[in-house]
CSV table of C-alpha atoms and ligand atoms in Angstrom, one decimal:
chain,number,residue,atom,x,y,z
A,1,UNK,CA,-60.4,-105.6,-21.8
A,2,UNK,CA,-58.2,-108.0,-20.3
A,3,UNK,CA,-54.3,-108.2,-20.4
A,4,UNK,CA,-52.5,-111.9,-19.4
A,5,UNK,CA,-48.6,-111.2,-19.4
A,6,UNK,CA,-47.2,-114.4,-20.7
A,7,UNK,CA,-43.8,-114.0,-21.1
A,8,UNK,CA,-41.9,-110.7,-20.4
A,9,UNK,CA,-38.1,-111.3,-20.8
A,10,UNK,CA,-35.8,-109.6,-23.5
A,11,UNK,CA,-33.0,-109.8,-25.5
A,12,UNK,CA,-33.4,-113.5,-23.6
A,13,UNK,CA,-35.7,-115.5,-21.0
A,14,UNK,CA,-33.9,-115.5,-17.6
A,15,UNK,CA,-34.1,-118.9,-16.3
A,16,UNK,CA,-37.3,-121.2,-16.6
A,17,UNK,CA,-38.7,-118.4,-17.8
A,18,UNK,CA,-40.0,-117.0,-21.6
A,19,UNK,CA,-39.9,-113.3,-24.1
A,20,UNK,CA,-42.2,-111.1,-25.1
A,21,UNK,CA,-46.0,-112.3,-25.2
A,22,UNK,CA,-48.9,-110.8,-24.3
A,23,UNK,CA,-53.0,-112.0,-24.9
A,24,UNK,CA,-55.4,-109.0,-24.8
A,25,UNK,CA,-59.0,-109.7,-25.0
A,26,UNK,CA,-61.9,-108.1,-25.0
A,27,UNK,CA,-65.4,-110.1,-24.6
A,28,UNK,CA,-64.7,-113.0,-27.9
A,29,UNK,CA,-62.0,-111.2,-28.9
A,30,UNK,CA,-58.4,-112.7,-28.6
A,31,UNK,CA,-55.1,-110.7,-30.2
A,32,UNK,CA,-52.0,-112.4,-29.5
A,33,UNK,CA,-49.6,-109.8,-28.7
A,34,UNK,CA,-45.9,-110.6,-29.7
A,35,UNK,CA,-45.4,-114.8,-29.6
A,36,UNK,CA,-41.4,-115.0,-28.0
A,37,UNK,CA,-39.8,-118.1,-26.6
A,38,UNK,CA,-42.2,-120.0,-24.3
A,39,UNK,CA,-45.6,-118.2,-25.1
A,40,UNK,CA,-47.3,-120.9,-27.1
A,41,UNK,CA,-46.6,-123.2,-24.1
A,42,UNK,CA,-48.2,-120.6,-22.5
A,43,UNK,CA,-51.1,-120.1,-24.4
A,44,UNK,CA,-52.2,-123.7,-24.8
A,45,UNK,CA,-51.8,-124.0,-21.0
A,46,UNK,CA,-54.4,-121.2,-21.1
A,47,UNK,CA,-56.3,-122.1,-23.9
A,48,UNK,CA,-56.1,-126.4,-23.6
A,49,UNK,CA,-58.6,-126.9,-26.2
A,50,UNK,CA,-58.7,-125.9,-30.2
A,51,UNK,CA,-57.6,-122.0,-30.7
A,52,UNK,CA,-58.7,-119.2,-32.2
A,53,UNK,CA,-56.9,-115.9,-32.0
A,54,UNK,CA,-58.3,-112.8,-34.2
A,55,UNK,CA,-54.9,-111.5,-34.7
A,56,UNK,CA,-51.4,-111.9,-33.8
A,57,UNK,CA,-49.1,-108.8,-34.0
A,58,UNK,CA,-45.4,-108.5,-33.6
A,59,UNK,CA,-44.1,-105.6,-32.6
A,60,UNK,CA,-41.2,-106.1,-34.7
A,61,UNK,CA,-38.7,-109.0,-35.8
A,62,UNK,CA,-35.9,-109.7,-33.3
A,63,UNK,CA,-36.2,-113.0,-32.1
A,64,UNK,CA,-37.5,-112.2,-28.5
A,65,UNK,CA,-40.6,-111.1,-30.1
A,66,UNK,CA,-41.7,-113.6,-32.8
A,67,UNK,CA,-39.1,-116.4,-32.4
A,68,UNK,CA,-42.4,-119.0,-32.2
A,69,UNK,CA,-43.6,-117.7,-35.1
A,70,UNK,CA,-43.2,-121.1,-36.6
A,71,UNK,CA,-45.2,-123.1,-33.9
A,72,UNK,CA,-48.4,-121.5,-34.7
A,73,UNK,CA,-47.9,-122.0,-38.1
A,74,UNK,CA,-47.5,-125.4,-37.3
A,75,UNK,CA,-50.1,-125.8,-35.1
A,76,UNK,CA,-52.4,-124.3,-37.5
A,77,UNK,CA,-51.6,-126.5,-40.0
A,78,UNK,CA,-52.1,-129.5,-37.8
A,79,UNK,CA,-55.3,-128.0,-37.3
A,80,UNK,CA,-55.0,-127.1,-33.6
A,81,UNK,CA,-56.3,-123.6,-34.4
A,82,UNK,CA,-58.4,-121.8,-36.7
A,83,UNK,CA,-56.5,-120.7,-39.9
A,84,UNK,CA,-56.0,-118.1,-41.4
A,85,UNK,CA,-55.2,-115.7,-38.8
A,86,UNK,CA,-54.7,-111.7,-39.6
A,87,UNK,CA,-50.8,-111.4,-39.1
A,88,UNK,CA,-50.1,-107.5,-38.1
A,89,UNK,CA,-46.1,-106.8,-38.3
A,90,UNK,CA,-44.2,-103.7,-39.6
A,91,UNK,CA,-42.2,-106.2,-42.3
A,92,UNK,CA,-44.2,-109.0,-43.8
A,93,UNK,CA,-42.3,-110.6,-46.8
A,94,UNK,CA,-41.2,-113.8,-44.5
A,95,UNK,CA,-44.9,-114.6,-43.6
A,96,UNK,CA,-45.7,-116.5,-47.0
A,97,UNK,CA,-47.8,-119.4,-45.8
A,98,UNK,CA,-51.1,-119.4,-46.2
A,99,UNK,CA,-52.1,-119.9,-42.6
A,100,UNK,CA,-51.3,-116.0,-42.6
A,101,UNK,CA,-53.2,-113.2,-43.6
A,102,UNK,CA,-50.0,-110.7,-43.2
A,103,UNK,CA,-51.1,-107.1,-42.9
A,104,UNK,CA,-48.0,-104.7,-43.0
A,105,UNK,CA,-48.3,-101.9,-40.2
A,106,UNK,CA,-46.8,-98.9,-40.5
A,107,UNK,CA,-47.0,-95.1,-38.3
A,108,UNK,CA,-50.6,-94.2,-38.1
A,109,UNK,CA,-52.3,-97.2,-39.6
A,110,UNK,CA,-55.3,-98.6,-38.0
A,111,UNK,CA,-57.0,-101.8,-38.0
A,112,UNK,CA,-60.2,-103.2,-36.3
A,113,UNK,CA,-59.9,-106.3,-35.0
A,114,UNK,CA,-63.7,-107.8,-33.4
A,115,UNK,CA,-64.4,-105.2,-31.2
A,116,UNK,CA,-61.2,-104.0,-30.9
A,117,UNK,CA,-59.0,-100.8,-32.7
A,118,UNK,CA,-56.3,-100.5,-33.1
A,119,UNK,CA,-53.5,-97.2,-34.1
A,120,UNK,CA,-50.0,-98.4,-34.4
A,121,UNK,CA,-46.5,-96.0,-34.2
A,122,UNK,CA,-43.2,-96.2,-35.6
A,123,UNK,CA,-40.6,-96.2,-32.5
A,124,UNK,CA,-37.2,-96.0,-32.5
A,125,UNK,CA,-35.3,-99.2,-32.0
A,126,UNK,CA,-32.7,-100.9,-34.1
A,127,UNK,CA,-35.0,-102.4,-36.6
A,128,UNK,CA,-39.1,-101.2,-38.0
A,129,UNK,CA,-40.6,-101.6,-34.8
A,130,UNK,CA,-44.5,-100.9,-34.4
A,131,UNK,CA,-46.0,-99.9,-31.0
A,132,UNK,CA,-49.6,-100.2,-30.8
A,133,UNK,CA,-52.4,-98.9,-28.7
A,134,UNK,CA,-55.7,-101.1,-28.5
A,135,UNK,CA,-58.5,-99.8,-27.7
A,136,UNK,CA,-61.7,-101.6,-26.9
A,137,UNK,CA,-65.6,-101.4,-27.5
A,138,UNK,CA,-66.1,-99.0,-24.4
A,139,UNK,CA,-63.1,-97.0,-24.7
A,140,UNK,CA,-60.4,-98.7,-22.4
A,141,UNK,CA,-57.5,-98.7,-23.8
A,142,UNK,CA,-53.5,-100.3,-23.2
A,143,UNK,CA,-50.4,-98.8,-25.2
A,144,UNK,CA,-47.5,-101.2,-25.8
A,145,UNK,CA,-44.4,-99.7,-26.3
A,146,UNK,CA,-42.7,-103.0,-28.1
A,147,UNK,CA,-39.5,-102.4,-28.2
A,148,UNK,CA,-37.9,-98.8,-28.3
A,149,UNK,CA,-35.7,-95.6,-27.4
A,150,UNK,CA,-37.5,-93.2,-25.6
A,151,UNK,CA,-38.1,-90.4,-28.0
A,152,UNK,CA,-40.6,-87.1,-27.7
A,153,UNK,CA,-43.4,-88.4,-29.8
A,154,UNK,CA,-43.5,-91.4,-27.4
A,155,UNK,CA,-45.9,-89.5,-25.0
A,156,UNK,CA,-48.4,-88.8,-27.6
A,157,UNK,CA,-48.6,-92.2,-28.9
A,158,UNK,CA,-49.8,-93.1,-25.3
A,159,UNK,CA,-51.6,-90.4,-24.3
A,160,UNK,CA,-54.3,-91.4,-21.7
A,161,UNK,CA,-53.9,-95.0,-22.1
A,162,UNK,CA,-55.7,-96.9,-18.9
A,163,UNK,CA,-52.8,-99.1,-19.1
A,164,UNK,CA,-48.9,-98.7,-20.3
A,165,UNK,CA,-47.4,-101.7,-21.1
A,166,UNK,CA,-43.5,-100.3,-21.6
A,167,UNK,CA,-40.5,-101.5,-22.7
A,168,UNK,CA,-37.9,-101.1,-19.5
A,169,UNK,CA,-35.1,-103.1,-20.2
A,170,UNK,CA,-32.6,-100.8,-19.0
A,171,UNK,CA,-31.5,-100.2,-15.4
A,172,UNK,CA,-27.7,-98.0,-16.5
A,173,UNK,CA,-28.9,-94.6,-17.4
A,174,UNK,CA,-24.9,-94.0,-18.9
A,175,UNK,CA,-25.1,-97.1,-21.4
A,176,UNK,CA,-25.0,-94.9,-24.3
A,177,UNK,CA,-25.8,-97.3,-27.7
A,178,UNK,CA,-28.3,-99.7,-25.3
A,179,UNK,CA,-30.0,-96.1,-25.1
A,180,UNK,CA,-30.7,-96.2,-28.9
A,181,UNK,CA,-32.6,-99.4,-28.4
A,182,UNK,CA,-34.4,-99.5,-24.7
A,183,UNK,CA,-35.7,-97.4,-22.1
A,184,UNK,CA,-34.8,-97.7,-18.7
A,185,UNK,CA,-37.1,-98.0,-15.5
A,186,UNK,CA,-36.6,-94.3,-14.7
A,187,UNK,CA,-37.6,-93.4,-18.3
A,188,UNK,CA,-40.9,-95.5,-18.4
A,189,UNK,CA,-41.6,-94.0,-15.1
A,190,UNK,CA,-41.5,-90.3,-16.6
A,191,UNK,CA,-43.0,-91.7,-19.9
A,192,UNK,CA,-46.3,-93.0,-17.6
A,193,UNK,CA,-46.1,-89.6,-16.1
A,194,UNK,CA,-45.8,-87.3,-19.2
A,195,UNK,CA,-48.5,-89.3,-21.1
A,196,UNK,CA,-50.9,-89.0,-18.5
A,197,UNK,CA,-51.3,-93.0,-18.5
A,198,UNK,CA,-53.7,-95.2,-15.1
A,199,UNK,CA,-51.1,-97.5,-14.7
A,200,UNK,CA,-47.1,-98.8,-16.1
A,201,UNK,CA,-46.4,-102.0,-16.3
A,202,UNK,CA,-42.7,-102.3,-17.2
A,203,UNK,CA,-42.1,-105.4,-19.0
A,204,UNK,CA,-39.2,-106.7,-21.9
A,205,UNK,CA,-37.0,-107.1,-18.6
A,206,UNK,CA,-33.4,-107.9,-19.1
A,207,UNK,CA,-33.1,-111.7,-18.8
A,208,UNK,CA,-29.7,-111.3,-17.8
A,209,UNK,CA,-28.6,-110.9,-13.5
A,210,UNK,CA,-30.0,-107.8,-12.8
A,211,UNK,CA,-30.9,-105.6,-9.4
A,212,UNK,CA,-34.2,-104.0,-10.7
A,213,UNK,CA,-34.6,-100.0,-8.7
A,214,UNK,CA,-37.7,-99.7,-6.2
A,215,UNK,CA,-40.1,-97.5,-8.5
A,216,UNK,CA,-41.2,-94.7,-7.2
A,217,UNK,CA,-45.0,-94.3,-8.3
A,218,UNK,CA,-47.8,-96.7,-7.2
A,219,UNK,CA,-49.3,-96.8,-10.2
A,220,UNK,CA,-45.6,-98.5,-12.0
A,221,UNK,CA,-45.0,-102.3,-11.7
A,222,UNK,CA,-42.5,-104.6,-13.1
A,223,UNK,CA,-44.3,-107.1,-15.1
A,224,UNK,CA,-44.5,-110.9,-13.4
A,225,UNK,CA,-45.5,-113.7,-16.2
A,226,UNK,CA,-48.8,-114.7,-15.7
A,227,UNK,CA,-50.2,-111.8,-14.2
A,228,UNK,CA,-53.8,-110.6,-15.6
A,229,UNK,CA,-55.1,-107.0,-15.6
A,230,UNK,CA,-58.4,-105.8,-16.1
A,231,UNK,CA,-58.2,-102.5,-18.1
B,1,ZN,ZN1,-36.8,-107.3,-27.4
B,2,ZN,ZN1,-35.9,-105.7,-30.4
């Protein structure tokens, strides 16, 4: 399974740069993970020719996450990709056109997608907010957090995952209601550790001036766009 990171700024890109998107693919299949500002761009740049993703799933529906929504509907319908595509999000009513096959996701539910499954969890954040772990045909498997509070079922939703894929977009451990909404670096760190997890990635980094803390553990790295992992 491959992971491409291709945007990974929250509540807001920093500059020249894009929100929450991420493409996992496994062999032919292609899920489109979150679509925030700048990832179609991304995607085409990536993908120059006609599309075809198997899924898209949003996390949840703060603008960061699925503010380009609309561009792949449009796209589809100027048939630049293949339509309908399976639209995964913990609220659907909005999704009406029928260039979307809206599937509503909820704790527990799973879904096969091509050769991949996936198991989605409710996490805390300020509205339904879905994290999901994929796992592919041989057993590899990525966690992504979406957005979310830490909270003590968080360890067991990403238990073993090869690959942690977290959001981090707090660095002030004393910010009190952020702490409803976001981890911090430190808590991803001890999340990675507690679930057992290869490897962190700490993305949805705060698009605003920041000074992001030296991390501790090898196996933890802030998210660049653009980078790829094998998992
Ligand atoms: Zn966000
Ligand atoms: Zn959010």
């Amino acid at each position: 399974m491959k992971l491409t990171l291709l945007g990974v700024y929250g509540p807001f890109p920093a500059p020249g740069k894009g929100c929450s998107s991420y493409l996992v693919e496994d062999g032919d299949t292609r899920i489109l993970l979150d679509c925030g500002s700048g990832s179609l761009s991304r995607l085409r740049a990536l993908i120059p020719d006609r599309m075809r993703l198997d899924a898209i799933v949003l996390s949840h529906l703060h603008a960061d996450h699925c503010g380009e929504i609309d561009l792949f509907r449009y796209l589809m319908e100027f048939g630049l990709c293949d339509a309908p595509v399976t639209l995964f999000s913990p609220e659907t009513e909005r999704f009406t056109s029928p260039v979307f096959r809206p599937v509503r996701t909820s704790d527990g539910f799973e879904a096969k997608v091509g050769t991949m499954s996936l198991r989605f969890t409710e996490v805390r954040h300020a509205v339904k907010t879905t994290g999901v772990r994929i796992t592919d045909g041989s057993g590899r498997s990525l966690f992504y957090t979406g957005d979310s509070a830490w909270f003590d079922g968080l360890a067991d939703a990403a238990r073993n995952a090869d690959l942690l894929l977290a959001d981090a977009c707090l660095v002030d451990e004393t910010n009190e209601k952020a702490l409803q909404n976001h981890m911090t670096v430190g808590q991803v760190v001890r999340l990675k550790k507690a679930a057992r997890c290869g490897r962190a990635v700490l993305t949805h980094r705060f698009g605003g001036e920041t000074h992001l803390p030296a991390l501790s553990d090898d196996d933890c790295i802030y998210a660049e766009e653009g980078a790829v992992f094998e998992i």
